[in-house]
Amino acid sequence: MARVEGKTVIVSGGASGIGAASCRLLVREGAKVVVADRDAARGDALAAELGDRAAFMALDVVDEASWIKVVGDTVVRFGGLHGLVNGAGVGVATDVETSSLGDFRHVYRVNGLGVFLGCKHAVLAMKGNAAPGSIVNISSVLGLRGMGRSPAYSASKGAVRLLSKNVALHCGQRGYPIRCNSVHPGWIDTPMIAPRLEMTVENMTGRQWLEGLHPIGRLGTAEEIANLILFLISDESSFSTGAEFVADGGVTA
Ligand code: NAD
């Protein structure tokens, strides 16, 4: 028995990195998946690779009309909605003195407001379902602990952590069949951090420096985070809601 058979899941940021690995794994385990991203070329290519249990839909997570269209089109195309992975995200490598207002707004809008809009429209679509629904919001270890870089990223990921608890409590208190949890990866080898791996930090490559932050001695892979996301979308995690799931190679230990 496949682990998410019969479920339809939207994955924002599904065209790349952790989102793409999640799309591949969810389809392999029986789900129908909407690869939802602003990158049409990569999203289309992934949906084509995954076959008729996947579709690409253009999504800009900061645009509410775009969410309404993707959620509505998903229900029409696949007959329902049972899960959402809020994976779209951006980062800017600045500190509190060098961050412009524009940088802060951009990162906070995509990573914070984008997750709120996704949660809102997934709850509206799933609250009347008989079948269980699950929302997985990708935060970060930087939503759990501080770091003196990327203030907008840290602030947005902290917001995602508590927004997830808010959504979980709202749904639980109203008897909606919807769980909501946050995932907190350490540094994962995806296109998002590729530029940082080439930088020089404290006489090391960025890769060596980042690897050194992890007691396990390496960066994580997108597939390792996708495994956790699969568990949270599946009914195997049916007693987990409003919780923080850390996969960070020991960073927060
Ligand atoms: P990635 O850059 O490989 O993928 C991010 C995807 O989000 C891209 O396909 C991009 O097109 C999409 N996206 C960006 N803005 C969008 C928008 N406005 N609307 C729709 N799609 C948009 O990055 P990743 O590393 O796979 O990151 C996935 C999530 O995991 C992000 O939320 C990120 O913050 C988080 N995360 C990543 C790491 C890491 O080290 N890579 C660590 C912790 C958390």
Short mmCIF file of C-alpha atoms and ligand atoms in Angstrom, two decimals:
data_model
loop_
_atom_site.label_atom_id
_atom_site.label_comp_id
_atom_site.label_asym_id
_atom_site.label_seq_id
_atom_site.Cartn_x
_atom_site.Cartn_y
_atom_site.Cartn_z
CA MET A 1 0.00 0.00 0.00
CA ALA A 2 1.45 3.36 -1.02
CA ARG A 3 1.71 5.80 1.90
CA VAL A 4 -0.33 8.70 0.43
CA GLU A 5 -2.58 6.86 -2.02
CA GLY A 6 -5.78 8.78 -2.77
CA LYS A 7 -4.45 12.16 -1.62
CA THR A 8 -4.07 15.28 -3.75
CA VAL A 9 -1.32 17.63 -2.58
CA ILE A 10 -0.26 21.12 -3.70
CA VAL A 11 3.46 21.81 -3.29
CA SER A 12 4.38 25.50 -3.49
CA GLY A 13 7.98 25.97 -4.57
CA GLY A 14 7.54 22.55 -6.15
CA ALA A 15 9.80 23.25 -9.13
CA SER A 16 13.12 23.14 -7.23
CA GLY A 17 15.05 21.80 -4.27
CA ILE A 18 13.05 20.47 -1.31
CA GLY A 19 9.73 21.11 -3.08
CA ALA A 20 10.76 19.13 -6.17
CA ALA A 21 12.06 16.23 -4.07
CA SER A 22 8.74 16.25 -2.19
CA CYS A 23 6.74 16.16 -5.45
CA ARG A 24 8.77 13.16 -6.66
CA LEU A 25 8.38 11.25 -3.39
CA LEU A 26 4.66 12.02 -2.96
CA VAL A 27 3.91 10.80 -6.50
CA ARG A 28 6.03 7.69 -5.92
CA GLU A 29 3.96 7.00 -2.79
CA GLY A 30 0.62 7.27 -4.59
CA ALA A 31 -0.43 10.95 -4.37
CA LYS A 32 -1.57 13.28 -7.10
CA VAL A 33 0.61 16.38 -6.98
CA VAL A 34 0.33 19.97 -8.17
CA VAL A 35 3.76 21.45 -8.78
CA ALA A 36 2.93 25.08 -7.94
CA ASP A 37 5.67 27.60 -8.62
CA ARG A 38 6.46 30.89 -10.32
CA ASP A 39 9.16 29.08 -12.38
CA ALA A 40 7.08 27.70 -15.26
CA ALA A 41 9.97 26.15 -17.19
CA ARG A 42 11.21 23.97 -14.33
CA GLY A 43 7.71 23.30 -13.01
CA ASP A 44 6.45 22.12 -16.40
CA ALA A 45 9.50 19.90 -16.88
CA LEU A 46 9.03 18.25 -13.48
CA ALA A 47 5.30 17.67 -14.03
CA ALA A 48 6.08 16.08 -17.42
CA GLU A 49 8.66 13.81 -15.76
CA LEU A 50 6.11 12.72 -13.13
CA GLY A 51 3.35 11.81 -15.61
CA ASP A 52 -0.41 12.09 -15.38
CA ARG A 53 -0.56 12.08 -11.58
CA ALA A 54 1.15 15.49 -11.60
CA ALA A 55 0.33 18.90 -13.06
CA PHE A 56 2.18 22.19 -13.10
CA MET A 57 0.22 25.29 -12.08
CA ALA A 58 1.68 28.80 -12.10
CA LEU A 59 1.62 30.30 -8.60
CA ASP A 60 2.98 33.49 -7.10
CA VAL A 61 2.60 32.88 -3.37
CA VAL A 62 2.27 36.59 -2.54
CA ASP A 63 -0.77 36.99 -4.82
CA GLU A 64 -4.06 35.89 -3.23
CA ALA A 65 -5.87 35.60 -6.59
CA SER A 66 -3.14 33.20 -7.71
CA TRP A 67 -3.76 30.94 -4.68
CA ILE A 68 -7.54 31.00 -5.26
CA LYS A 69 -7.00 29.91 -8.88
CA VAL A 70 -4.51 27.13 -8.06
CA VAL A 71 -6.65 25.68 -5.25
CA GLY A 72 -9.80 25.86 -7.40
CA ASP A 73 -8.11 24.38 -10.47
CA THR A 74 -6.62 21.58 -8.33
CA VAL A 75 -10.05 20.55 -7.05
CA VAL A 76 -11.45 20.58 -10.61
CA ARG A 77 -8.49 18.68 -12.09
CA PHE A 78 -8.01 16.02 -9.38
CA GLY A 79 -11.36 16.02 -7.55
CA GLY A 80 -10.28 17.36 -4.15
CA LEU A 81 -7.47 18.63 -1.94
CA HIS A 82 -5.93 16.78 1.02
CA GLY A 83 -2.57 18.40 1.57
CA LEU A 84 -0.47 21.50 1.09
CA VAL A 85 3.29 21.84 1.37
CA ASN A 86 4.23 25.52 1.73
CA GLY A 87 7.74 25.22 0.32
CA ALA A 88 8.27 28.39 -1.72
CA GLY A 89 10.94 30.54 -0.15
CA VAL A 90 13.70 33.06 -0.81
CA GLY A 91 16.70 34.32 1.12
CA VAL A 92 18.99 37.36 0.97
CA ALA A 93 22.43 37.26 2.63
CA THR A 94 22.53 40.60 4.45
CA ASP A 95 22.70 41.68 8.10
CA VAL A 96 20.52 44.08 10.06
CA GLU A 97 22.69 47.08 9.06
CA THR A 98 22.92 46.29 5.37
CA SER A 99 19.36 45.03 4.73
CA SER A 100 17.34 47.48 2.68
CA LEU A 101 13.65 47.91 3.35
CA GLY A 102 13.05 46.42 -0.09
CA ASP A 103 15.09 43.28 0.72
CA PHE A 104 13.27 42.82 4.00
CA ARG A 105 9.83 43.29 2.46
CA HIS A 106 10.58 40.88 -0.40
CA VAL A 107 11.85 38.04 1.81
CA TYR A 108 9.19 38.53 4.47
CA ARG A 109 6.39 38.70 1.88
CA VAL A 110 7.35 35.45 0.13
CA ASN A 111 8.32 33.45 3.23
CA GLY A 112 5.73 34.83 5.67
CA LEU A 113 2.74 36.30 3.87
CA GLY A 114 2.98 33.61 1.17
CA VAL A 115 2.64 30.86 3.78
CA PHE A 116 -0.33 32.64 5.40
CA LEU A 117 -2.18 32.85 2.07
CA GLY A 118 -1.48 29.18 1.35
CA CYS A 119 -2.77 28.12 4.77
CA LYS A 120 -5.88 30.28 4.41
CA HIS A 121 -6.96 28.88 1.07
CA ALA A 122 -6.04 25.28 1.91
CA VAL A 123 -8.13 25.48 5.11
CA LEU A 124 -11.08 26.94 3.20
CA ALA A 125 -10.83 24.14 0.62
CA MET A 126 -10.27 21.25 3.07
CA LYS A 127 -12.39 22.14 6.11
CA GLY A 128 -15.53 20.44 4.77
CA ASN A 129 -13.72 17.25 3.74
CA ALA A 130 -14.52 13.90 5.34
CA ALA A 131 -10.96 12.76 4.60
CA PRO A 132 -8.07 14.08 6.74
CA GLY A 133 -6.01 17.02 5.51
CA SER A 134 -2.48 18.10 6.35
CA ILE A 135 -0.59 21.37 5.90
CA VAL A 136 3.22 21.30 6.12
CA ASN A 137 4.98 24.65 6.40
CA ILE A 138 8.71 24.69 5.73
CA SER A 139 10.39 26.92 8.31
CA SER A 140 14.09 26.46 9.14
CA VAL A 141 16.44 25.97 12.07
CA LEU A 142 16.52 29.78 11.79
CA GLY A 143 12.90 29.73 12.94
CA LEU A 144 14.09 28.11 16.18
CA ARG A 145 17.43 29.75 16.98
CA GLY A 146 19.17 33.00 16.18
CA MET A 147 21.96 33.83 13.76
CA GLY A 148 23.44 37.28 13.10
CA ARG A 149 22.67 37.21 9.37
CA SER A 150 19.61 37.38 7.13
CA PRO A 151 17.23 39.21 9.52
CA ALA A 152 14.22 39.03 7.20
CA TYR A 153 14.77 35.30 6.67
CA SER A 154 15.01 34.65 10.44
CA ALA A 155 11.97 36.82 11.18
CA SER A 156 9.92 35.15 8.45
CA LYS A 157 10.86 31.62 9.53
CA GLY A 158 10.03 32.41 13.16
CA ALA A 159 6.67 33.70 11.98
CA VAL A 160 6.02 30.46 10.06
CA ARG A 161 6.65 28.44 13.24
CA LEU A 162 3.91 30.25 15.22
CA LEU A 163 1.56 30.67 12.27
CA SER A 164 1.61 26.87 11.96
CA LYS A 165 0.54 26.50 15.60
CA ASN A 166 -2.19 29.11 15.09
CA VAL A 167 -3.60 27.23 12.09
CA ALA A 168 -3.36 23.89 13.94
CA LEU A 169 -5.27 25.27 16.95
CA HIS A 170 -7.89 27.00 14.80
CA CYS A 171 -8.61 23.78 12.90
CA GLY A 172 -8.54 21.58 15.99
CA GLN A 173 -10.85 23.85 17.98
CA ARG A 174 -13.40 23.97 15.15
CA GLY A 175 -13.33 20.25 14.51
CA TYR A 176 -11.87 20.61 11.02
CA PRO A 177 -10.06 17.44 9.88
CA ILE A 178 -6.87 19.42 9.20
CA ARG A 179 -3.47 19.18 10.90
CA CYS A 180 -0.72 21.77 10.48
CA ASN A 181 2.95 21.36 11.39
CA SER A 182 6.24 23.13 10.69
CA VAL A 183 9.45 21.56 9.38
CA HIS A 184 12.84 22.97 10.41
CA PRO A 185 15.69 21.89 8.13
CA GLY A 186 19.35 22.66 8.71
CA TRP A 187 21.34 23.72 5.62
CA ILE A 188 20.22 21.65 2.65
CA ASP A 189 22.17 21.34 -0.60
CA THR A 190 19.70 22.98 -3.01
CA PRO A 191 19.85 25.84 -5.54
CA MET A 192 18.84 28.26 -2.75
CA ILE A 193 22.19 28.01 -0.97
CA ALA A 194 24.39 27.25 -4.01
CA PRO A 195 25.85 30.80 -4.21
CA ARG A 196 26.87 30.64 -0.54
CA LEU A 197 28.79 27.40 -1.03
CA GLU A 198 31.22 29.23 -3.35
CA MET A 199 31.88 32.17 -1.00
CA THR A 200 34.92 32.40 1.28
CA VAL A 201 34.09 32.50 5.00
CA GLU A 202 36.78 32.57 7.70
CA ASN A 203 39.41 31.18 5.25
CA MET A 204 37.12 28.29 4.29
CA THR A 205 34.78 27.71 1.39
CA GLY A 206 31.18 28.45 2.22
CA ARG A 207 30.48 24.73 1.93
CA GLN A 208 33.13 23.82 4.52
CA TRP A 209 31.91 26.56 6.85
CA LEU A 210 28.27 25.46 6.58
CA GLU A 211 29.16 21.79 6.95
CA GLY A 212 30.99 22.68 10.16
CA LEU A 213 27.75 24.01 11.67
CA HIS A 214 26.30 20.50 11.55
CA PRO A 215 27.48 18.00 14.19
CA ILE A 216 26.68 15.26 11.67
CA GLY A 217 29.46 16.77 9.49
CA ARG A 218 27.63 17.47 6.23
CA LEU A 219 24.77 19.35 4.61
CA GLY A 220 21.38 17.69 4.30
CA THR A 221 19.79 16.56 1.04
CA ALA A 222 16.41 17.61 -0.33
CA GLU A 223 15.37 13.94 -0.23
CA GLU A 224 16.00 13.76 3.53
CA ILE A 225 13.58 16.65 4.09
CA ALA A 226 11.08 15.18 1.62
CA ASN A 227 10.98 11.99 3.71
CA LEU A 228 9.84 14.03 6.72
CA ILE A 229 7.29 15.92 4.61
CA LEU A 230 5.89 12.62 3.28
CA PHE A 231 5.40 11.42 6.87
CA LEU A 232 3.58 14.64 7.82
CA ILE A 233 1.31 14.59 4.75
CA SER A 234 0.51 10.91 5.33
CA ASP A 235 -1.94 9.64 7.96
CA GLU A 236 1.03 8.01 9.75
CA SER A 237 1.40 11.37 11.56
CA SER A 238 -2.31 11.55 12.50
CA PHE A 239 -1.66 12.59 16.14
CA SER A 240 0.81 15.37 15.26
CA THR A 241 -0.43 18.92 14.90
CA GLY A 242 0.97 22.31 15.88
CA ALA A 243 4.39 20.70 16.30
CA GLU A 244 7.93 21.48 15.15
CA PHE A 245 9.77 18.77 13.23
CA VAL A 246 13.52 19.31 13.10
CA ALA A 247 15.83 17.67 10.53
CA ASP A 248 19.10 19.56 10.97
CA GLY A 249 22.04 17.19 11.35
CA GLY A 250 22.22 18.17 15.02
CA VAL A 251 22.49 21.98 14.61
CA THR A 252 19.96 22.76 17.34
CA ALA A 253 21.36 20.11 19.68
P1 NAD B 1 14.97 26.44 -3.91
O1 NAD B 1 15.48 27.80 -4.26
O2 NAD B 1 15.61 25.26 -4.52
O3 NAD B 1 13.39 26.37 -4.24
C1 NAD B 1 12.52 27.41 -3.90
C2 NAD B 1 11.39 27.44 -4.91
O4 NAD B 1 10.46 28.48 -4.50
C3 NAD B 1 11.84 27.79 -6.35
O5 NAD B 1 11.32 26.83 -7.26
C4 NAD B 1 11.24 29.16 -6.60
O6 NAD B 1 10.89 29.39 -7.94
C5 NAD B 1 10.01 29.12 -5.69
N1 NAD B 1 9.52 30.46 -5.35
C6 NAD B 1 10.22 31.51 -4.86
N2 NAD B 1 9.41 32.58 -4.73
C7 NAD B 1 8.18 32.20 -5.15
C8 NAD B 1 6.92 32.86 -5.27
N3 NAD B 1 6.77 34.15 -4.95
N4 NAD B 1 5.86 32.15 -5.69
C9 NAD B 1 6.01 30.85 -6.03
N5 NAD B 1 7.17 30.17 -5.98
C10 NAD B 1 8.24 30.84 -5.53
O7 NAD B 1 15.00 26.40 -2.33
P2 NAD B 1 14.91 25.19 -1.26
O8 NAD B 1 16.20 25.14 -0.58
O9 NAD B 1 14.33 23.98 -1.85
O10 NAD B 1 13.89 25.85 -0.24
C11 NAD B 1 12.58 25.33 -0.01
C12 NAD B 1 12.10 25.84 1.34
O11 NAD B 1 12.95 25.30 2.36
C13 NAD B 1 12.18 27.36 1.49
O12 NAD B 1 11.06 27.80 2.26
C14 NAD B 1 13.44 27.56 2.27
O13 NAD B 1 13.44 28.78 2.99
C15 NAD B 1 13.42 26.35 3.17
N6 NAD B 1 14.71 25.98 3.75
C16 NAD B 1 15.77 25.76 2.94
C17 NAD B 1 16.99 25.42 3.52
C18 NAD B 1 18.24 25.18 2.69
O14 NAD B 1 19.35 25.18 3.28
N7 NAD B 1 18.14 24.98 1.38
C19 NAD B 1 17.10 25.32 4.90
C20 NAD B 1 15.99 25.56 5.69
C21 NAD B 1 14.79 25.88 5.10
#
